[in-house]
PDB file of C-alpha atoms in Angstrom:
ATOM      1  CA  MET A   1    -206.654 135.822  71.881  1.00  0.00           C
ATOM      2  CA  ALA A   2    -206.995 135.789  75.740  1.00  0.00           C
ATOM      3  CA  PHE A   3    -205.432 138.417  77.982  1.00  0.00           C
ATOM      4  CA  TYR A   4    -205.203 138.274  81.777  1.00  0.00           C
ATOM      5  CA  SER A   5    -205.189 140.859  84.482  1.00  0.00           C
ATOM      6  CA  ILE A   6    -202.119 141.032  86.588  1.00  0.00           C
ATOM      7  CA  GLY A   7    -204.008 139.470  89.356  1.00  0.00           C
ATOM      8  CA  GLU A   8    -204.708 136.736  87.444  1.00  0.00           C
ATOM      9  CA  VAL A   9    -200.887 136.099  86.268  1.00  0.00           C
ATOM     10  CA  ALA A  10    -200.296 136.596  90.242  1.00  0.00           C
ATOM     11  CA  GLU A  11    -202.614 133.493  91.382  1.00  0.00           C
ATOM     12  CA  ARG A  12    -201.859 131.315  88.283  1.00  0.00           C
ATOM     13  CA  CYS A  13    -197.938 131.621  88.424  1.00  0.00           C
ATOM     14  CA  GLY A  14    -197.491 131.805  92.279  1.00  0.00           C
ATOM     15  CA  ILE A  15    -195.762 135.075  92.354  1.00  0.00           C
ATOM     16  CA  ASN A  16    -196.998 138.118  94.037  1.00  0.00           C
ATOM     17  CA  PRO A  17    -197.979 141.060  91.994  1.00  0.00           C
ATOM     18  CA  VAL A  18    -195.550 143.543  94.023  1.00  0.00           C
ATOM     19  CA  THR A  19    -192.729 141.251  92.154  1.00  0.00           C
ATOM     20  CA  LEU A  20    -194.161 141.023  89.006  1.00  0.00           C
ATOM     21  CA  ARG A  21    -194.302 144.726  88.471  1.00  0.00           C
ATOM     22  CA  ALA A  22    -190.981 144.924  90.120  1.00  0.00           C
ATOM     23  CA  TRP A  23    -189.741 142.591  87.423  1.00  0.00           C
ATOM     24  CA  GLN A  24    -191.323 144.704  84.851  1.00  0.00           C
ATOM     25  CA  ARG A  25    -190.090 148.577  85.938  1.00  0.00           C
ATOM     26  CA  ARG A  26    -187.166 147.439  87.499  1.00  0.00           C
ATOM     27  CA  TYR A  27    -185.167 144.625  85.385  1.00  0.00           C
ATOM     28  CA  GLY A  28    -187.443 145.382  82.099  1.00  0.00           C
ATOM     29  CA  LEU A  29    -187.985 141.230  82.170  1.00  0.00           C
ATOM     30  CA  PHE A  30    -191.533 141.684  80.027  1.00  0.00           C
ATOM     31  CA  LYS A  31    -193.595 144.094  78.652  1.00  0.00           C
ATOM     32  CA  PRO A  32    -197.437 143.698  78.907  1.00  0.00           C
ATOM     33  CA  GLN A  33    -199.791 145.213  76.713  1.00  0.00           C
ATOM     34  CA  ARG A  34    -201.929 148.170  78.162  1.00  0.00           C
ATOM     35  CA  SER A  35    -205.881 148.208  78.147  1.00  0.00           C
ATOM     36  CA  GLU A  36    -207.704 151.859  77.121  1.00  0.00           C
ATOM     37  CA  GLY A  37    -208.043 152.165  81.033  1.00  0.00           C
ATOM     38  CA  GLY A  38    -203.961 151.652  81.420  1.00  0.00           C
ATOM     39  CA  HIS A  39    -204.343 147.941  82.398  1.00  0.00           C
ATOM     40  CA  ARG A  40    -201.517 145.836  82.523  1.00  0.00           C
ATOM     41  CA  GLN A  41    -202.967 142.994  80.397  1.00  0.00           C
ATOM     42  CA  PHE A  42    -200.733 139.576  79.634  1.00  0.00           C
ATOM     43  CA  ASP A  43    -201.211 136.993  77.004  1.00  0.00           C
ATOM     44  CA  GLU A  44    -199.666 133.288  76.992  1.00  0.00           C
ATOM     45  CA  THR A  45    -196.553 134.529  75.935  1.00  0.00           C
ATOM     46  CA  ASP A  46    -195.959 136.590  78.696  1.00  0.00           C
ATOM     47  CA  ILE A  47    -196.951 133.839  81.089  1.00  0.00           C
ATOM     48  CA  GLN A  48    -194.561 131.508  79.789  1.00  0.00           C
ATOM     49  CA  ARG A  49    -191.477 134.522  80.085  1.00  0.00           C
ATOM     50  CA  ILE A  50    -192.711 134.726  83.333  1.00  0.00           C
ATOM     51  CA  GLU A  51    -192.442 130.887  84.182  1.00  0.00           C
ATOM     52  CA  GLU A  52    -188.918 130.916  82.336  1.00  0.00           C
ATOM     53  CA  ILE A  53    -187.655 133.681  84.722  1.00  0.00           C
ATOM     54  CA  LYS A  54    -189.242 131.540  87.799  1.00  0.00           C
ATOM     55  CA  ARG A  55    -187.349 128.701  86.192  1.00  0.00           C
ATOM     56  CA  TRP A  56    -183.704 130.762  85.988  1.00  0.00           C
ATOM     57  CA  ILE A  57    -184.294 132.612  89.642  1.00  0.00           C
ATOM     58  CA  GLN A  58    -185.253 129.111  91.800  1.00  0.00           C
ATOM     59  CA  SER A  59    -181.776 127.646  89.696  1.00  0.00           C
ATOM     60  CA  GLY A  60    -179.915 130.586  91.911  1.00  0.00           C
ATOM     61  CA  VAL A  61    -179.252 133.162  88.881  1.00  0.00           C
ATOM     62  CA  PRO A  62    -179.802 136.818  90.309  1.00  0.00           C
ATOM     63  CA  VAL A  63    -182.892 138.531  89.035  1.00  0.00           C
ATOM     64  CA  GLY A  64    -180.377 141.366  87.497  1.00  0.00           C
ATOM     65  CA  LYS A  65    -178.931 138.957  85.115  1.00  0.00           C
ATOM     66  CA  VAL A  66    -182.251 136.926  83.732  1.00  0.00           C
ATOM     67  CA  LYS A  67    -182.837 139.520  81.090  1.00  0.00           C
ATOM     68  CA  ALA A  68    -179.241 139.105  79.072  1.00  0.00           C
ATOM     69  CA  LEU A  69    -179.948 135.065  79.601  1.00  0.00           C
ATOM     70  CA  LEU A  70    -183.606 135.481  78.038  1.00  0.00           C
ATOM     71  CA  GLU A  71    -182.360 136.989  75.409  1.00  0.00           C
ATOM     72  CA  GLU A  72    -179.600 135.071  74.296  1.00  0.00           C
ATOM     73  CA  SER A  73    -182.060 131.669  74.675  1.00  0.00           C
ATOM     74  CA  GLN A  74    -184.763 133.401  72.615  1.00  0.00           C
ATOM     75  CA  ASN A  75    -182.140 134.300  69.693  1.00  0.00           C
ATOM     76  CA  ILE A  76    -180.906 130.905  69.392  1.00  0.00           C
ATOM     77  CA  GLU A  77    -183.864 128.460  70.110  1.00  0.00           C
ATOM     78  CA  HIS A  78    -187.240 130.793  69.758  1.00  0.00           C
ATOM     79  CA  ASP A  79    -187.743 130.004  66.076  1.00  0.00           C
ATOM     80  CA  ASN A  80    -186.667 126.249  66.557  1.00  0.00           C
ATOM     81  CA  TRP A  81    -189.547 125.491  69.653  1.00  0.00           C
ATOM     82  CA  GLY A  82    -191.915 127.654  67.818  1.00  0.00           C
ATOM     83  CA  SER A  83    -191.633 124.808  65.114  1.00  0.00           C
ATOM     84  CA  TYR A  84    -191.122 122.024  66.818  1.00  0.00           C
ATOM     85  CA  GLN A  85    -194.628 123.287  69.069  1.00  0.00           C
ATOM     86  CA  GLU A  86    -196.290 123.214  65.596  1.00  0.00           C
ATOM     87  CA  GLU A  87    -195.140 119.978  64.386  1.00  0.00           C
ATOM     88  CA  MET A  88    -196.608 118.914  68.258  1.00  0.00           C
ATOM     89  CA  MET A  89    -199.852 120.457  67.403  1.00  0.00           C
ATOM     90  CA  ALA A  90    -200.345 119.302  63.974  1.00  0.00           C
ATOM     91  CA  VAL A  91    -200.321 115.418  65.084  1.00  0.00           C
ATOM     92  CA  LEU A  92    -202.492 116.420  68.159  1.00  0.00           C
ATOM     93  CA  ARG A  93    -205.652 117.748  65.352  1.00  0.00           C
ATOM     94  CA  HIS A  94    -205.487 114.019  64.048  1.00  0.00           C
ATOM     95  CA  ALA A  95    -206.538 113.127  67.469  1.00  0.00           C
ATOM     96  CA  ARG A  96    -204.968 109.713  67.109  1.00  0.00           C
ATOM     97  CA  PRO A  97    -203.163 108.213  70.565  1.00  0.00           C
ATOM     98  CA  ALA A  98    -200.703 106.036  68.520  1.00  0.00           C
ATOM     99  CA  LYS A  99    -199.752 108.909  66.668  1.00  0.00           C
ATOM    100  CA  ILE A 100    -199.461 110.680  69.624  1.00  0.00           C
ATOM    101  CA  ARG A 101    -197.096 108.576  71.118  1.00  0.00           C
ATOM    102  CA  ALA A 102    -195.068 108.308  68.153  1.00  0.00           C
ATOM    103  CA  ALA A 103    -194.346 111.942  68.231  1.00  0.00           C
ATOM    104  CA  ILE A 104    -193.470 111.574  71.896  1.00  0.00           C
ATOM    105  CA  LEU A 105    -191.058 109.402  71.597  1.00  0.00           C
ATOM    106  CA  ALA A 106    -189.419 110.805  68.659  1.00  0.00           C
ATOM    107  CA  ALA A 107    -189.184 114.276  70.603  1.00  0.00           C
ATOM    108  CA  GLY A 108    -187.447 111.983  73.267  1.00  0.00           C
ATOM    109  CA  ARG A 109    -184.943 111.076  71.441  1.00  0.00           C
ATOM    110  CA  GLN A 110    -184.214 114.274  69.879  1.00  0.00           C
ATOM    111  CA  HIS A 111    -184.583 116.074  72.981  1.00  0.00           C
ATOM    112  CA  SER A 112    -183.633 116.459  76.487  1.00  0.00           C
ATOM    113  CA  ALA A 113    -186.022 115.794  79.057  1.00  0.00           C
ATOM    114  CA  ASP A 114    -185.867 119.312  80.532  1.00  0.00           C
ATOM    115  CA  ALA A 115    -186.092 120.984  76.743  1.00  0.00           C
ATOM    116  CA  LEU A 116    -189.055 118.660  75.810  1.00  0.00           C
ATOM    117  CA  ILE A 117    -191.076 119.363  79.379  1.00  0.00           C
ATOM    118  CA  ASP A 118    -190.176 122.730  79.221  1.00  0.00           C
ATOM    119  CA  HIS A 119    -190.287 124.253  75.774  1.00  0.00           C
ATOM    120  CA  ILE A 120    -192.747 121.757  74.136  1.00  0.00           C
ATOM    121  CA  ILE A 121    -195.254 119.557  75.893  1.00  0.00           C
ATOM    122  CA  ILE A 122    -195.499 122.535  78.725  1.00  0.00           C
ATOM    123  CA  PRO A 123    -196.405 125.423  75.807  1.00  0.00           C
ATOM    124  CA  VAL A 124    -198.721 122.683  74.162  1.00  0.00           C
ATOM    125  CA  ARG A 125    -200.499 122.053  77.062  1.00  0.00           C
ATOM    126  CA  GLN A 126    -201.255 125.744  78.080  1.00  0.00           C
ATOM    127  CA  ARG A 127    -202.507 126.081  74.813  1.00  0.00           C
ATOM    128  CA  LEU A 128    -204.789 123.752  74.108  1.00  0.00           C
ATOM    129  CA  ARG A 129    -206.380 124.351  77.929  1.00  0.00           C
ATOM    130  CA  LEU A 130    -207.145 127.836  76.663  1.00  0.00           C
ATOM    131  CA  ASP A 131    -209.706 126.049  74.538  1.00  0.00           C
ATOM    132  CA  GLN A 132    -213.000 124.491  74.778  1.00  0.00           C
ATOM    133  CA  ASN A 133    -214.757 121.301  74.553  1.00  0.00           C
ATOM    134  CA  THR A 134    -212.470 119.390  71.910  1.00  0.00           C
ATOM    135  CA  ALA A 135    -208.984 121.140  72.326  1.00  0.00           C
ATOM    136  CA  ARG A 136    -209.706 120.316  76.318  1.00  0.00           C
ATOM    137  CA  ALA A 137    -210.204 116.799  75.098  1.00  0.00           C
ATOM    138  CA  ILE A 138    -207.217 116.742  72.923  1.00  0.00           C
ATOM    139  CA  CYS A 139    -205.436 117.896  76.225  1.00  0.00           C
ATOM    140  CA  SER A 140    -206.590 114.872  78.207  1.00  0.00           C
ATOM    141  CA  MET A 141    -206.154 112.893  75.508  1.00  0.00           C
ATOM    142  CA  LEU A 142    -202.163 114.130  75.036  1.00  0.00           C
ATOM    143  CA  ASP A 143    -202.228 113.663  79.039  1.00  0.00           C
ATOM    144  CA  GLY A 144    -203.102 109.951  78.892  1.00  0.00           C
ATOM    145  CA  VAL A 145    -199.591 109.027  76.564  1.00  0.00           C
ATOM    146  CA  LEU A 146    -197.791 111.697  78.241  1.00  0.00           C
ATOM    147  CA  ILE A 147    -198.380 109.714  81.794  1.00  0.00           C
ATOM    148  CA  ASP A 148    -197.770 106.397  80.013  1.00  0.00           C
ATOM    149  CA  TYR A 149    -194.278 107.784  78.671  1.00  0.00           C
ATOM    150  CA  ALA A 150    -193.447 108.811  81.657  1.00  0.00           C
ATOM    151  CA  VAL A 151    -194.145 105.741  83.590  1.00  0.00           C
ATOM    152  CA  SER A 152    -192.085 103.829  81.114  1.00  0.00           C
ATOM    153  CA  SER A 153    -189.317 105.886  81.063  1.00  0.00           C
ATOM    154  CA  LEU A 154    -189.235 105.682  85.156  1.00  0.00           C
ATOM    155  CA  ALA A 155    -189.262 101.713  84.646  1.00  0.00           C
ATOM    156  CA  GLU A 156    -186.660 101.764  82.461  1.00  0.00           C
ATOM    157  CA  SER A 157    -184.331 104.054  84.446  1.00  0.00           C
ATOM    158  CA  ARG A 158    -184.649 101.535  87.543  1.00  0.00           C
ATOM    159  CA  LYS A 159    -182.661  99.138  85.466  1.00  0.00           C
ATOM    160  CA  LYS A 160    -179.699 101.523  85.838  1.00  0.00           C
ATOM    161  CA  SER A 161    -177.928 101.806  89.495  1.00  0.00           C
ATOM    162  CA  ALA A 162    -179.203 105.103  91.251  1.00  0.00           C
ATOM    163  CA  LYS A 163    -180.190 107.136  94.337  1.00  0.00           C
ATOM    164  CA  GLU A 164    -183.566 106.001  95.235  1.00  0.00           C
ATOM    165  CA  ALA A 165    -186.072 108.931  95.815  1.00  0.00           C
ATOM    166  CA  LEU A 166    -190.031 109.653  96.266  1.00  0.00           C
ATOM    167  CA  LEU A 167    -191.869 112.855  94.742  1.00  0.00           C
ATOM    168  CA  ILE A 168    -195.001 113.999  95.999  1.00  0.00           C
ATOM    169  CA  GLY A 169    -197.155 116.335  94.826  1.00  0.00           C
ATOM    170  CA  TRP A 170    -198.112 119.300  97.242  1.00  0.00           C
ATOM    171  CA  ASP A 171    -201.152 120.885  96.740  1.00  0.00           C
ATOM    172  CA  CYS A 172    -201.010 120.638  93.551  1.00  0.00           C
ATOM    173  CA  ASP A 173    -203.654 119.459  90.624  1.00  0.00           C
ATOM    174  CA  ASP A 174    -202.019 118.581  88.064  1.00  0.00           C
ATOM    175  CA  ARG A 175    -201.258 115.353  87.741  1.00  0.00           C
ATOM    176  CA  THR A 176    -199.767 114.622  84.408  1.00  0.00           C
ATOM    177  CA  ARG A 177    -196.855 117.517  85.626  1.00  0.00           C
ATOM    178  CA  LEU A 178    -196.106 115.211  88.385  1.00  0.00           C
ATOM    179  CA  TRP A 179    -195.604 112.437  86.529  1.00  0.00           C
ATOM    180  CA  LEU A 180    -193.072 114.205  83.563  1.00  0.00           C
ATOM    181  CA  GLU A 181    -191.220 115.786  86.780  1.00  0.00           C
ATOM    182  CA  ALA A 182    -190.725 112.486  88.269  1.00  0.00           C
ATOM    183  CA  TRP A 183    -189.260 111.662  84.353  1.00  0.00           C
ATOM    184  CA  ARG A 184    -187.153 114.864  84.668  1.00  0.00           C
ATOM    185  CA  LEU A 185    -185.563 113.467  88.197  1.00  0.00           C
ATOM    186  CA  SER A 186    -185.045 110.198  86.616  1.00  0.00           C
ATOM    187  CA  GLN A 187    -182.998 111.617  84.027  1.00  0.00           C
ATOM    188  CA  ARG A 188    -180.559 113.529  86.433  1.00  0.00           C
ATOM    189  CA  GLY A 189    -179.834 110.100  88.284  1.00  0.00           C
ATOM    190  CA  TRP A 190    -182.645 109.606  90.160  1.00  0.00           C
ATOM    191  CA  ASN A 191    -184.647 105.962  90.600  1.00  0.00           C
ATOM    192  CA  ILE A 192    -187.964 107.846  91.058  1.00  0.00           C
ATOM    193  CA  ASP A 193    -191.300 106.485  92.962  1.00  0.00           C
ATOM    194  CA  VAL A 194    -194.119 108.593  92.665  1.00  0.00           C
ATOM    195  CA  LEU A 195    -196.977 109.219  95.468  1.00  0.00           C
ATOM    196  CA  ALA A 196    -199.963 109.439  92.044  1.00  0.00           C
ATOM    197  CA  GLU A 197    -202.291 111.243  94.938  1.00  0.00           C
ATOM    198  CA  PRO A 198    -200.912 114.938  95.763  1.00  0.00           C
ATOM    199  CA  LEU A 199    -201.146 115.852  99.236  1.00  0.00           C
ATOM    200  CA  GLU A 200    -202.777 118.514 101.019  1.00  0.00           C
ATOM    201  CA  ALA A 201    -200.772 118.075 103.931  1.00  0.00           C
ATOM    202  CA  PRO A 202    -197.243 115.297 103.161  1.00  0.00           C
ATOM    203  CA  ARG A 203    -196.111 113.263 106.285  1.00  0.00           C
ATOM    204  CA  PRO A 204    -192.712 112.724 105.837  1.00  0.00           C
ATOM    205  CA  GLU A 205    -192.258 110.419 109.075  1.00  0.00           C
ATOM    206  CA  LEU A 206    -194.683 108.124 106.880  1.00  0.00           C
ATOM    207  CA  PHE A 207    -191.905 107.515 105.061  1.00  0.00           C
ATOM    208  CA  PRO A 208    -188.962 107.033 107.192  1.00  0.00           C
ATOM    209  CA  GLY A 209    -185.461 106.743 105.857  1.00  0.00           C
ATOM    210  CA  GLN A 210    -186.587 107.692 102.203  1.00  0.00           C
ATOM    211  CA  HIS A 211    -185.679 110.562  99.946  1.00  0.00           C
ATOM    212  CA  ILE A 212    -188.288 112.908  99.423  1.00  0.00           C
ATOM    213  CA  PHE A 213    -188.869 115.259  96.920  1.00  0.00           C
ATOM    214  CA  VAL A 214    -191.767 117.662  97.096  1.00  0.00           C
ATOM    215  CA  TRP A 215    -193.434 119.366  94.063  1.00  0.00           C
ATOM    216  CA  THR A 216    -195.884 122.089  93.675  1.00  0.00           C
ATOM    217  CA  GLY A 217    -195.954 123.377  90.388  1.00  0.00           C
ATOM    218  CA  LYS A 218    -195.483 126.917  91.410  1.00  0.00           C
ATOM    219  CA  ALA A 219    -193.005 128.757  94.409  1.00  0.00           C
ATOM    220  CA  LEU A 220    -193.489 127.799  97.699  1.00  0.00           C
ATOM    221  CA  SER A 221    -195.505 129.986  99.765  1.00  0.00           C
ATOM    222  CA  LEU A 222    -194.097 131.460 102.841  1.00  0.00           C
ATOM    223  CA  ARG A 223    -196.170 128.497 104.890  1.00  0.00           C
ATOM    224  CA  GLN A 224    -194.781 126.037 102.846  1.00  0.00           C
ATOM    225  CA  GLN A 225    -191.010 127.159 103.417  1.00  0.00           C
ATOM    226  CA  GLU A 226    -191.601 126.935 106.796  1.00  0.00           C
ATOM    227  CA  GLN A 227    -192.780 123.776 106.845  1.00  0.00           C
ATOM    228  CA  LEU A 228    -189.966 122.308 104.783  1.00  0.00           C
ATOM    229  CA  SER A 229    -187.507 123.983 107.291  1.00  0.00           C
ATOM    230  CA  HIS A 230    -189.339 122.450 110.140  1.00  0.00           C
ATOM    231  CA  TRP A 231    -189.438 119.129 108.834  1.00  0.00           C
ATOM    232  CA  GLN A 232    -185.554 119.244 107.519  1.00  0.00           C
ATOM    233  CA  GLU A 233    -184.759 120.288 111.451  1.00  0.00           C
ATOM    234  CA  GLN A 234    -186.317 117.176 112.145  1.00  0.00           C
ATOM    235  CA  GLY A 235    -183.929 115.253 110.282  1.00  0.00           C
ATOM    236  CA  PHE A 236    -186.273 114.321 107.715  1.00  0.00           C
ATOM    237  CA  ASP A 237    -184.321 113.898 103.967  1.00  0.00           C
ATOM    238  CA  ILE A 238    -186.778 116.104 102.404  1.00  0.00           C
ATOM    239  CA  ALA A 239    -186.270 118.900  99.228  1.00  0.00           C
ATOM    240  CA  PHE A 240    -188.647 120.921  97.322  1.00  0.00           C
ATOM    241  CA  HIS A 241    -187.766 120.160  93.476  1.00  0.00           C
ATOM    242  CA  GLY A 242    -188.361 123.633  91.805  1.00  0.00           C
ATOM    243  CA  VAL A 243    -187.750 124.066  87.863  1.00  0.00           C
TER     244      VAL A 243
END
């Protein structure tokens, strides 16, 4: 099992180490292991929990109330989501795109976009990315199927009357997640077009009159928050898509 230092976790999750320490000490939101030297050691389960904490906070839940929600969610769903993830991993071991596609289609009929993305796809992709060679090749195959699925879902959603919007990746490198987030938004009543190549510096002036979502894959930095506020003050219809 791989372990990560608090600095590595902070960089990966886009959270200040001071905030992570406060979440642990003050609110008891997670309990990482300790090395022989007393340093915190985080595993993938800890990282998934931190990402879930971020989602609750970004949705407006006060940090002091997150622990109760996490425990309630864990009691209800933990075993089920774990079994769904194992089923997906078993399908992936066959390395057959058709089987993977069928599994994604079946899961999409059974679960909401939010549940499928957050509780099955993201954890499975994280597990595959931890390994070398074969697992990474399988992850690449899975990503191809996921993008294909997301594109098909976006096309289907355009058959319905809905609000139009453009999704732009902002200083991020996970293109598969960008398409998955487009699919997520399409299930929330938007007809989404995607700027397929993430940008280091989006230019909303190139898309006058369009509603724009920007997605970073992590919390906005202070610089990004200031830039987003500046765009909004200039009158651009632009918003941060956080999950």
